[in-house]
Short mmCIF file of C-alpha atoms and ligand atoms in Angstrom, two decimals:
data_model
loop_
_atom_site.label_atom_id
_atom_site.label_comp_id
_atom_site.label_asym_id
_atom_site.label_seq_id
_atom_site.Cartn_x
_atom_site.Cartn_y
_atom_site.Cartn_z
CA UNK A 1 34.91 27.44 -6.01
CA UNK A 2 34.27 25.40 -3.17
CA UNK A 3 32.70 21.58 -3.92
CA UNK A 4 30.10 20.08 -2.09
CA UNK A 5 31.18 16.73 -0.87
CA UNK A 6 30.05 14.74 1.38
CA UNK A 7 32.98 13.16 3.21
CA UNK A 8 33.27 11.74 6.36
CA UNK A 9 36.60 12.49 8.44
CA UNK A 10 39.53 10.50 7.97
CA UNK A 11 39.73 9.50 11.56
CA UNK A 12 35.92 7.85 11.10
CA UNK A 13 37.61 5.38 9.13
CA UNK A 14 40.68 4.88 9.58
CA UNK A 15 42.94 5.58 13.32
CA UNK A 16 46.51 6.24 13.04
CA UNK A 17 48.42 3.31 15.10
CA UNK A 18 51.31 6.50 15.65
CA UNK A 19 51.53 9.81 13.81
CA UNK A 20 51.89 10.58 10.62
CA UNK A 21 49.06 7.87 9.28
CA UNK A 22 50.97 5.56 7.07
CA UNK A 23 49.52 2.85 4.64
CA UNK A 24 52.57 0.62 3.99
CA UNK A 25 53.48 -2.45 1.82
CA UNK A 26 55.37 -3.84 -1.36
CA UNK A 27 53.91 -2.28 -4.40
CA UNK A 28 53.49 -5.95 -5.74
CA UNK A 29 52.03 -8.99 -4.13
CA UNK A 30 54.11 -11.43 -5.38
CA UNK A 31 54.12 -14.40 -3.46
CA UNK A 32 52.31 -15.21 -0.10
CA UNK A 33 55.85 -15.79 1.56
CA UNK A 34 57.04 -12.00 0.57
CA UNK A 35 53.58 -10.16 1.70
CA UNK A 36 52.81 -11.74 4.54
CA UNK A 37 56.74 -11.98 5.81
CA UNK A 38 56.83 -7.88 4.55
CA UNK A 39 53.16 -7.29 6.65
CA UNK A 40 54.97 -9.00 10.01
CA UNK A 41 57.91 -6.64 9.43
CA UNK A 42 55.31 -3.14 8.70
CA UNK A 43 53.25 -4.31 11.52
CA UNK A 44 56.50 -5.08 14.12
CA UNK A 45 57.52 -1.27 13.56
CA UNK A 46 54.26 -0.29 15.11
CA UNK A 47 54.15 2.77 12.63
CA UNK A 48 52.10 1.19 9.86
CA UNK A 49 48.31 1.48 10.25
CA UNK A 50 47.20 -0.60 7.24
CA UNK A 51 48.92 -2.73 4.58
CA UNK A 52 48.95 -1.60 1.08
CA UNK A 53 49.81 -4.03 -1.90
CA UNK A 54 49.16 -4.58 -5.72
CA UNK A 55 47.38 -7.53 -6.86
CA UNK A 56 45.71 -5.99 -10.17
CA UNK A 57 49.25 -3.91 -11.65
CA UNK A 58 48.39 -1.37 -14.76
CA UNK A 59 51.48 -2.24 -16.88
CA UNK A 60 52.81 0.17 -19.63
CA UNK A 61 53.79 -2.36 -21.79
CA UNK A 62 52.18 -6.01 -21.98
CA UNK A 63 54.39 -9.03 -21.38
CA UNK A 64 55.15 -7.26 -17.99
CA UNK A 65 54.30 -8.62 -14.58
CA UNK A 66 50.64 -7.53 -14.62
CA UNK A 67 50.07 -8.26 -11.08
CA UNK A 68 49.37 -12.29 -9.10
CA UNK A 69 45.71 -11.50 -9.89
CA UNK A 70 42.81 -12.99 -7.69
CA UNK A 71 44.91 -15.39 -5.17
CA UNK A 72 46.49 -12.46 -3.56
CA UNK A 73 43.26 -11.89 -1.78
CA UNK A 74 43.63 -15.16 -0.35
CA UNK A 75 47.31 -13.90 0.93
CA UNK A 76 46.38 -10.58 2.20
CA UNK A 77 43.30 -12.43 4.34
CA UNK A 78 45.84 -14.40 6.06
CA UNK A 79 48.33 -11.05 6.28
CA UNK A 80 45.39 -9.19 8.16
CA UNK A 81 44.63 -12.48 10.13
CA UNK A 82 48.04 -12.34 11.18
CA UNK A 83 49.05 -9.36 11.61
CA UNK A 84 45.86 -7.64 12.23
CA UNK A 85 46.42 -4.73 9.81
CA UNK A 86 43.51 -3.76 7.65
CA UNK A 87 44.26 -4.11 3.99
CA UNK A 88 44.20 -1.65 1.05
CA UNK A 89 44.15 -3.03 -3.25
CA UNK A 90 43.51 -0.47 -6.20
CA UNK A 91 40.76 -1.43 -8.29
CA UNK A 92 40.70 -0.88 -12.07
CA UNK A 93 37.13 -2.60 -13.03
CA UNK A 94 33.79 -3.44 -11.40
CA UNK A 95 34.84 -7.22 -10.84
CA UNK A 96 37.77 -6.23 -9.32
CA UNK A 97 35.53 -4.31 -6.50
CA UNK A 98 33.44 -7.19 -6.36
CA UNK A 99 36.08 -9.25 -5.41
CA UNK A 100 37.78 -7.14 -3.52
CA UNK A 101 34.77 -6.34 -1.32
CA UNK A 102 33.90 -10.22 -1.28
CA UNK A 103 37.26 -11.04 0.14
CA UNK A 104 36.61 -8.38 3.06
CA UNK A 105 39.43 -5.79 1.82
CA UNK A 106 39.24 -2.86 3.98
CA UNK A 107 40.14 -0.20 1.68
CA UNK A 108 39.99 0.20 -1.99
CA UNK A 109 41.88 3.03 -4.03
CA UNK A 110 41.67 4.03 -7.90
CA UNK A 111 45.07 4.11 -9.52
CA UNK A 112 46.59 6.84 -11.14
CA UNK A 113 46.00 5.74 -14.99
CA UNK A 114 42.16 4.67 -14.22
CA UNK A 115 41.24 7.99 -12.67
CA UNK A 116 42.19 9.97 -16.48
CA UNK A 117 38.91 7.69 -17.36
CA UNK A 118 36.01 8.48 -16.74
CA UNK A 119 34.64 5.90 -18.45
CA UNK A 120 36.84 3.27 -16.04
CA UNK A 121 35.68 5.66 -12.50
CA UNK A 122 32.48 4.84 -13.44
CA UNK A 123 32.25 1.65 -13.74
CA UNK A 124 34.25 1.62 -10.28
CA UNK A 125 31.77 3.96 -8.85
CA UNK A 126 28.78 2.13 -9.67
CA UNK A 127 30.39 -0.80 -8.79
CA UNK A 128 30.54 0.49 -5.06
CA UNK A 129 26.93 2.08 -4.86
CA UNK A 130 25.07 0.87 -2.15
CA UNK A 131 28.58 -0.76 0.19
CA UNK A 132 29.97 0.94 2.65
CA UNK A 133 33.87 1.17 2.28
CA UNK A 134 37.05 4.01 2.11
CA UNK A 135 38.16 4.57 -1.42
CA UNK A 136 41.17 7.04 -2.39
CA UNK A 137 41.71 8.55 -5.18
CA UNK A 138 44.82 8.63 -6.53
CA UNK A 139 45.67 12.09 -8.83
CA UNK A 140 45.50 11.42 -12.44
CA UNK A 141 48.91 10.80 -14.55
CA UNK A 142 48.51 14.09 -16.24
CA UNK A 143 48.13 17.23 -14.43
CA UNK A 144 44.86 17.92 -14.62
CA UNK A 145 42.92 18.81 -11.34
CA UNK A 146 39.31 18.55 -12.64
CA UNK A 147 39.78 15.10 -13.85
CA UNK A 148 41.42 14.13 -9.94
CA UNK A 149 38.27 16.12 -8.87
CA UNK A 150 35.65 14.25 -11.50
CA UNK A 151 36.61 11.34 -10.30
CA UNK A 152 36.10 11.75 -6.52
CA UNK A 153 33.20 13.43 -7.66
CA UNK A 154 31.98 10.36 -9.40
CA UNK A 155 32.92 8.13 -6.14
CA UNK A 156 31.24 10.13 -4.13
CA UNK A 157 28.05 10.43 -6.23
CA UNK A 158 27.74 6.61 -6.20
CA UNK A 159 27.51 6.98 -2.12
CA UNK A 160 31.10 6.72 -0.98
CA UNK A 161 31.41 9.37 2.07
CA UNK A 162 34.84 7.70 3.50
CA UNK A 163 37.04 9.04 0.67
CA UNK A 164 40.28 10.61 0.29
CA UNK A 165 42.75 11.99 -2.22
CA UNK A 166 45.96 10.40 -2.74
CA UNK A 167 48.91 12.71 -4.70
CA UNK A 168 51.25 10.27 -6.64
CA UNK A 169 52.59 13.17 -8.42
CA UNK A 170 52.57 13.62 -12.57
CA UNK A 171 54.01 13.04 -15.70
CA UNK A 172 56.15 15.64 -16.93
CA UNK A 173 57.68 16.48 -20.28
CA UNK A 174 61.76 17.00 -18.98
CA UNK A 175 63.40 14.76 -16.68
CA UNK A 176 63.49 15.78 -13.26
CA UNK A 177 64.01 14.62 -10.12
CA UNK A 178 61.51 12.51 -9.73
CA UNK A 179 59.73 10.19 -11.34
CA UNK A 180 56.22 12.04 -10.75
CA UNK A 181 56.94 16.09 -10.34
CA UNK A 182 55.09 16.64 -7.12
CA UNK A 183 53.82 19.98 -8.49
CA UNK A 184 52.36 20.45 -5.10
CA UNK A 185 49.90 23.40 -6.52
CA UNK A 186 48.06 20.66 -7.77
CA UNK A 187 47.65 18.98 -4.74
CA UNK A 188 47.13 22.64 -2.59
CA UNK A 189 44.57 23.50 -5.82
CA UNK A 190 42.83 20.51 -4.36
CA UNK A 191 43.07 21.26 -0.92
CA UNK A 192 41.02 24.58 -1.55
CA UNK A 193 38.43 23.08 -4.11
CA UNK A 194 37.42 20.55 -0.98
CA UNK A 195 38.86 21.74 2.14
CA UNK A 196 37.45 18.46 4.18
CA UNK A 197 39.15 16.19 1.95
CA UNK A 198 41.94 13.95 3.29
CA UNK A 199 44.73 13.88 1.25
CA UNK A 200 47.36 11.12 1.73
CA UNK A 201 50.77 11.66 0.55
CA UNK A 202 52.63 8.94 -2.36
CA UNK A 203 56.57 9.72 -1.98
CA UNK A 204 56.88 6.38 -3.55
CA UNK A 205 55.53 7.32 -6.51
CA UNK A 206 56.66 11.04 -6.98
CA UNK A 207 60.26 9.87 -6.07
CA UNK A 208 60.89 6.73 -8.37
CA UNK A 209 64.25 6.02 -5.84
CA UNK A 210 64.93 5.81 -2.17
CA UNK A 211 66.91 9.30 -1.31
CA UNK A 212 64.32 11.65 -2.06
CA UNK A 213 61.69 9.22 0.07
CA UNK A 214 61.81 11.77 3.38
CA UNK A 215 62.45 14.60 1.42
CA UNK A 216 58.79 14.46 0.18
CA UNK A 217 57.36 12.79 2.99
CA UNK A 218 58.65 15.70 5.16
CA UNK A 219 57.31 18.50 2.47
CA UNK A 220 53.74 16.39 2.30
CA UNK A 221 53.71 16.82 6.13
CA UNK A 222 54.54 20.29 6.48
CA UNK A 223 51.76 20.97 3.64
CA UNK A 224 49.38 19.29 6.37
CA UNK A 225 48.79 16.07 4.38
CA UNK A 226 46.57 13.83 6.71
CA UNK A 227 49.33 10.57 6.05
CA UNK A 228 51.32 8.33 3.76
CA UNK A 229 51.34 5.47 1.69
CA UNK A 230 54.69 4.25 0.81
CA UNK A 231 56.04 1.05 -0.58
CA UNK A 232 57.90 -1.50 0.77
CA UNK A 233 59.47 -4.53 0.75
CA UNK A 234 61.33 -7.01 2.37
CA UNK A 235 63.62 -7.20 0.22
CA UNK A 236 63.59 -4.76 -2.71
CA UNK A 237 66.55 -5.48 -4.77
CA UNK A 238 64.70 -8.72 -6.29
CA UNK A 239 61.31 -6.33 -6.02
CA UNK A 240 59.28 -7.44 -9.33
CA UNK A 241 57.62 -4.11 -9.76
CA UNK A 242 59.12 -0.36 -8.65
CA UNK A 243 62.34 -2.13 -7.01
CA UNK A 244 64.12 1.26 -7.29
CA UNK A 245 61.82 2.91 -4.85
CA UNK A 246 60.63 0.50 -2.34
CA UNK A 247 62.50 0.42 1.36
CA UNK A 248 62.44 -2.44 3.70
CA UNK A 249 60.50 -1.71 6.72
CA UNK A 250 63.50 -0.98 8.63
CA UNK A 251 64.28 1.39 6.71
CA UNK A 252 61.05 2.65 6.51
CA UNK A 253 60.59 3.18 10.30
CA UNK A 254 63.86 4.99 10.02
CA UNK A 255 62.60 7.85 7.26
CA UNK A 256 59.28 7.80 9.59
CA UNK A 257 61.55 8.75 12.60
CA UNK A 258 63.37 11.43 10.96
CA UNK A 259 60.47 13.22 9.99
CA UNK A 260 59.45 16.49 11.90
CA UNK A 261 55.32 16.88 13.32
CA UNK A 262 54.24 19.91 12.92
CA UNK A 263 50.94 21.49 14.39
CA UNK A 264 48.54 23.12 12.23
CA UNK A 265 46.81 25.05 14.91
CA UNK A 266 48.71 27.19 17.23
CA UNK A 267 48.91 26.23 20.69
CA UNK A 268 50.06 29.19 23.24
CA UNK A 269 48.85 32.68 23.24
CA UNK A 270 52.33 34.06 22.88
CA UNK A 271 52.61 31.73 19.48
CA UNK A 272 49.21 33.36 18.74
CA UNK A 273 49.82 36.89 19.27
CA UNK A 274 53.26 36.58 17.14
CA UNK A 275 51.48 35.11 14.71
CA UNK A 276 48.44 37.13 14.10
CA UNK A 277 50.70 40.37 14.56
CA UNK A 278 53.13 38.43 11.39
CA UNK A 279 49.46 37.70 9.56
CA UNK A 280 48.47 41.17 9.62
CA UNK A 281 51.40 42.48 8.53
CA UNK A 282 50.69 40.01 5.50
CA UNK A 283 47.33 41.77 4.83
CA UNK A 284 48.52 44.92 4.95
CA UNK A 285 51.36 44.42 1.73
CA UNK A 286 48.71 42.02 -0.18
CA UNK A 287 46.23 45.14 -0.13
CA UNK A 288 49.05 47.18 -1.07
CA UNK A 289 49.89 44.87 -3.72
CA UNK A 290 46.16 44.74 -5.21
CA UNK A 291 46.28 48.50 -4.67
CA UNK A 292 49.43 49.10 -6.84
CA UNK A 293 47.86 45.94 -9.36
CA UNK A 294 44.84 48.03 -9.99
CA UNK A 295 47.09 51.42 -10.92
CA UNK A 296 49.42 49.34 -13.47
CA UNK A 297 45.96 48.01 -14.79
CA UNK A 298 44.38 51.53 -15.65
CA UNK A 299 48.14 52.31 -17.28
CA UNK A 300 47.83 48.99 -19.51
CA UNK A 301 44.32 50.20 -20.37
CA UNK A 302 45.54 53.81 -21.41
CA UNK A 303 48.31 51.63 -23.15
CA UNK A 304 45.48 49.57 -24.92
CA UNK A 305 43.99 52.52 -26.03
CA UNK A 306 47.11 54.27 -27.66
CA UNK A 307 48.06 51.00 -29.48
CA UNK A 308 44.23 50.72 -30.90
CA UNK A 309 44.11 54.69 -31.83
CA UNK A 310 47.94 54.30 -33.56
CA UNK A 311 47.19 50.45 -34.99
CA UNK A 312 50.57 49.23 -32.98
CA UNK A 313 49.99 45.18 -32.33
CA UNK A 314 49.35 44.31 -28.48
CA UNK A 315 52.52 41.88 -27.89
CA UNK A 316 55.90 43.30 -28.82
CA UNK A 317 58.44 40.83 -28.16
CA UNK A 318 61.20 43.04 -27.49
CA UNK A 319 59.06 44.56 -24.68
CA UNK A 320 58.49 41.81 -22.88
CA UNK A 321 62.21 40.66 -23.08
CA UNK A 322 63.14 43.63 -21.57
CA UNK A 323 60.81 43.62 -18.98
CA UNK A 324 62.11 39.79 -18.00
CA UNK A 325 66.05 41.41 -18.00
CA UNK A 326 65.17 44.43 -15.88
CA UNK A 327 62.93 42.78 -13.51
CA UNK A 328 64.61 39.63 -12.83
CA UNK A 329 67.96 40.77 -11.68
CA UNK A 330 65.89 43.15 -9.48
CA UNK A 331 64.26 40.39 -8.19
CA UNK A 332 67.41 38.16 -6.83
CA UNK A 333 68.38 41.58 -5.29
CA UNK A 334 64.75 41.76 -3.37
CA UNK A 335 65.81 37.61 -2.43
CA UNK A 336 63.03 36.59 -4.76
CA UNK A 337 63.77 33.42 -6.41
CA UNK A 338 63.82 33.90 -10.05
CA UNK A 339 61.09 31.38 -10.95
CA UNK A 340 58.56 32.87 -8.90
CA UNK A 341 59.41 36.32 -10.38
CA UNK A 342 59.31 35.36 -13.97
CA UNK A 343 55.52 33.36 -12.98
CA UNK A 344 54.19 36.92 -11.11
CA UNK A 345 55.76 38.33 -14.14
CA UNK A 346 54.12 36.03 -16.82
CA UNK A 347 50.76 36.03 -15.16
CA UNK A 348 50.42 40.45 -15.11
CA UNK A 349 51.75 40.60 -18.35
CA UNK A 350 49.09 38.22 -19.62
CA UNK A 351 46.56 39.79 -18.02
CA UNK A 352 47.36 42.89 -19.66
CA UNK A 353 47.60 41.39 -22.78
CA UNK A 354 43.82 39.77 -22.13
CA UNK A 355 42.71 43.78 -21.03
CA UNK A 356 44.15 45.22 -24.31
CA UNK A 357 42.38 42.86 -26.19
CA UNK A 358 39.37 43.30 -25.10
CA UNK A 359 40.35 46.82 -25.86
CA UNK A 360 41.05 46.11 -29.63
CA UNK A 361 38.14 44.16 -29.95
CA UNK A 362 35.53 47.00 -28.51
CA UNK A 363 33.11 47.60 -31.34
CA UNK A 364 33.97 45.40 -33.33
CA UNK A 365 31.17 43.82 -35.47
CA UNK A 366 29.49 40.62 -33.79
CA UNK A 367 30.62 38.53 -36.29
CA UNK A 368 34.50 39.16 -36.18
CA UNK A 369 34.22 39.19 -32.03
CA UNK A 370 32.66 35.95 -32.48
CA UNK A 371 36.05 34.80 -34.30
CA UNK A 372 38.17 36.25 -32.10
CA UNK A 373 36.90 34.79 -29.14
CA UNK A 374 36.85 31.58 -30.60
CA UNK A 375 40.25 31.62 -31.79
C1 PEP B 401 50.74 1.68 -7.07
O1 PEP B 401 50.37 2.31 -6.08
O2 PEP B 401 51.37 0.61 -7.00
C2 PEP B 401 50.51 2.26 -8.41
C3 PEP B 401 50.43 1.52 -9.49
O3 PEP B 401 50.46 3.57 -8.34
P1 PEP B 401 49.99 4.70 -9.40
O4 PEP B 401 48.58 4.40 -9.76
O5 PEP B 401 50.14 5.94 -8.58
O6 PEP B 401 50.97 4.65 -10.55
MN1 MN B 402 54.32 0.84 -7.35
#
């Protein structure tokens, strides 16, 4: 389902001083020494386009550093007076717009743990109705794509057409990698739900250290992200918040260098030809595919059928064990990874256990379908 937005392009608001767009500064405002010294570093790379930092800091626990407050404004006036780089805060309540907006902040963004509220997007969004300014979105903590898209929703309802999307990445249940998983679906899911949308890229935040920094930042690109925001600091060892993952800006230019551009249109008519000639071969085995879908679905409903007529239950667990064992091994051979088998694998077999349901529930009375359904 396709949303309709209205959003202005990303290059309406906001011009990339060098490719890929990045939004760059310590995750904390701490004092006016560190953020403006870090801004003269971001701005002397000549990569950074605007100059992120945290004023107002959502805290897990109290007693933490909860963000300088108010008097960074003051600090990230002079930054932009300096340096000439437009600023960017995240906002958590109505008077934090106001004084945001009041102290001429050029972009505002919704953190990660105020966009699971509704309740708190709200009172951002009517905050902003009626002024003129770029808000982004960060994804909620938890992976859930119609609360990211409720809240842009909301932001964009109150009159906010210079919006974007920023993935931060989410909490997950086992310890990965990261700090955020990236689950990039999410993020793609997005992508397709509001195909103008901008969405900026958070390595910071998905990485929770420095190594994995261009790993993402490189994976965000090639997923035709429209830029970055990524912390850093001058010098992040005594970093009060996040020290693990910001960079200096040295080393923050360097990760930028290393990173490949790619094009998202084809340029060249031999590129072209190659690739629609690759594309079509594509179409081809995906109707195949649904071809050879729709046969194994008539056999599950013949299946259905027999198990209703013999009273056999629909899920037998040895069954599905042995389709995993014979299937997966199969799969390496094909040079399938075995995750994505055992997902294409979960997602027909519980499809065909949704058909044969239906199945066993066919005349059923109206009162026992009702239970069933509701189940
Ligand atoms: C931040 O950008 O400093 C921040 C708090 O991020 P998030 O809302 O993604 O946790
Ligand atoms: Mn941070």
């Amino acid at each position: 389902m396709k949303l309709d937005l209205n959003i202005q392009p990303l290059e309406s608001w906001i011009k990339a001083k060098s490719e890929p767009l990045l939004i760059a500064g310590p995750c904390s405002a701490e004092t006016e020494e560190q953020l403006v010294a870090t801004a003269h570093l971001l701005a002397k790379t000549g990569k950074v386009t605007a100059l992120r930092a945290g004023i107002w800091k959502p805290r897990t626990r109290p007693g933490e550093f909860e963000g300088i407050g108010s008097i960074g404004l003051k600090w990230l006036s002079r930054a932009k007076e300096e340096t000439g780089l437009p600023t960017a805060i995240e906002v958590a309540t109505a008077k934090h717009v106001e004084e945001a907006l009041k102290s001429g902040v050029d972009i505002l963004w919704v953190g990660a743990r105020s966009t699971v509220n509704p309740f708190t997007v709200q009172e951002i969004a009517d905050a902003l109705r009626g002024v003129d300014v770029p808000v982004m979105v960060k994804n909620p903590v938890n992976p859930d794509l119609s609360l990211w898209i409720g809240a842009l929703e909301r932001i964009n309802g109150a009159g906010i057409t210079k919006l974007a999307a920023i993935h931060r990445g989410f909490s997950y249940h086992e310890k990965t990698a990261f700090r955020n998983e990236p689950m990039w679906d999410m993020a793609i899911a997005l992508k397709t739900h509001v195909p103008h949308l901008p969405i900026i890229n958070d390595p910071s935040h998905i990485c929770g250290n420095r190594e994995l920094l261009g790993y993402v930042a490189q994976k965000a690109l090639d997923l035709d992200m429209q830029g970055l925001m990524m912390e850093s600091h001058i010098d992040p060892s005594v970093a009060w918040t996040d020290a693990k993952q910001q960079v200096t800006p040295a080393a923050l230019a360097d990760i930028i260098d290393r990173l490949t551009l790619r094009q998202p249109e084809v340029k060249g008519a031999d590129l072209k030809d190659k690739l629609a000639e690759l594309r079509s071969q594509i179409d081809k085995i995906d109707d195949i595919v649904f071809q050879k879908m729709g046969e194994r679905m008539q056999i599950v409903e013949k299946i259905g059928n027999y198990k209703k007529e013999n009273g056999i239950t629909i899920l037998q667990v040895n069954r599905w064990e042995e389709i995993l064992n014979r299937r997966i091994p199969y799969a390496k051979a094909l040079k399938l990874s075995p995750e994505f088998a055992e997902k294409l694998l979960e997602l027909m077999h519980s499809e065909s256990i949704r058909k044969q349901t239906e199945i066993m529930n066919e005349g059923q009375s109206g009162q026992a379908q009702e239970k069933l359904t509701h189940a």
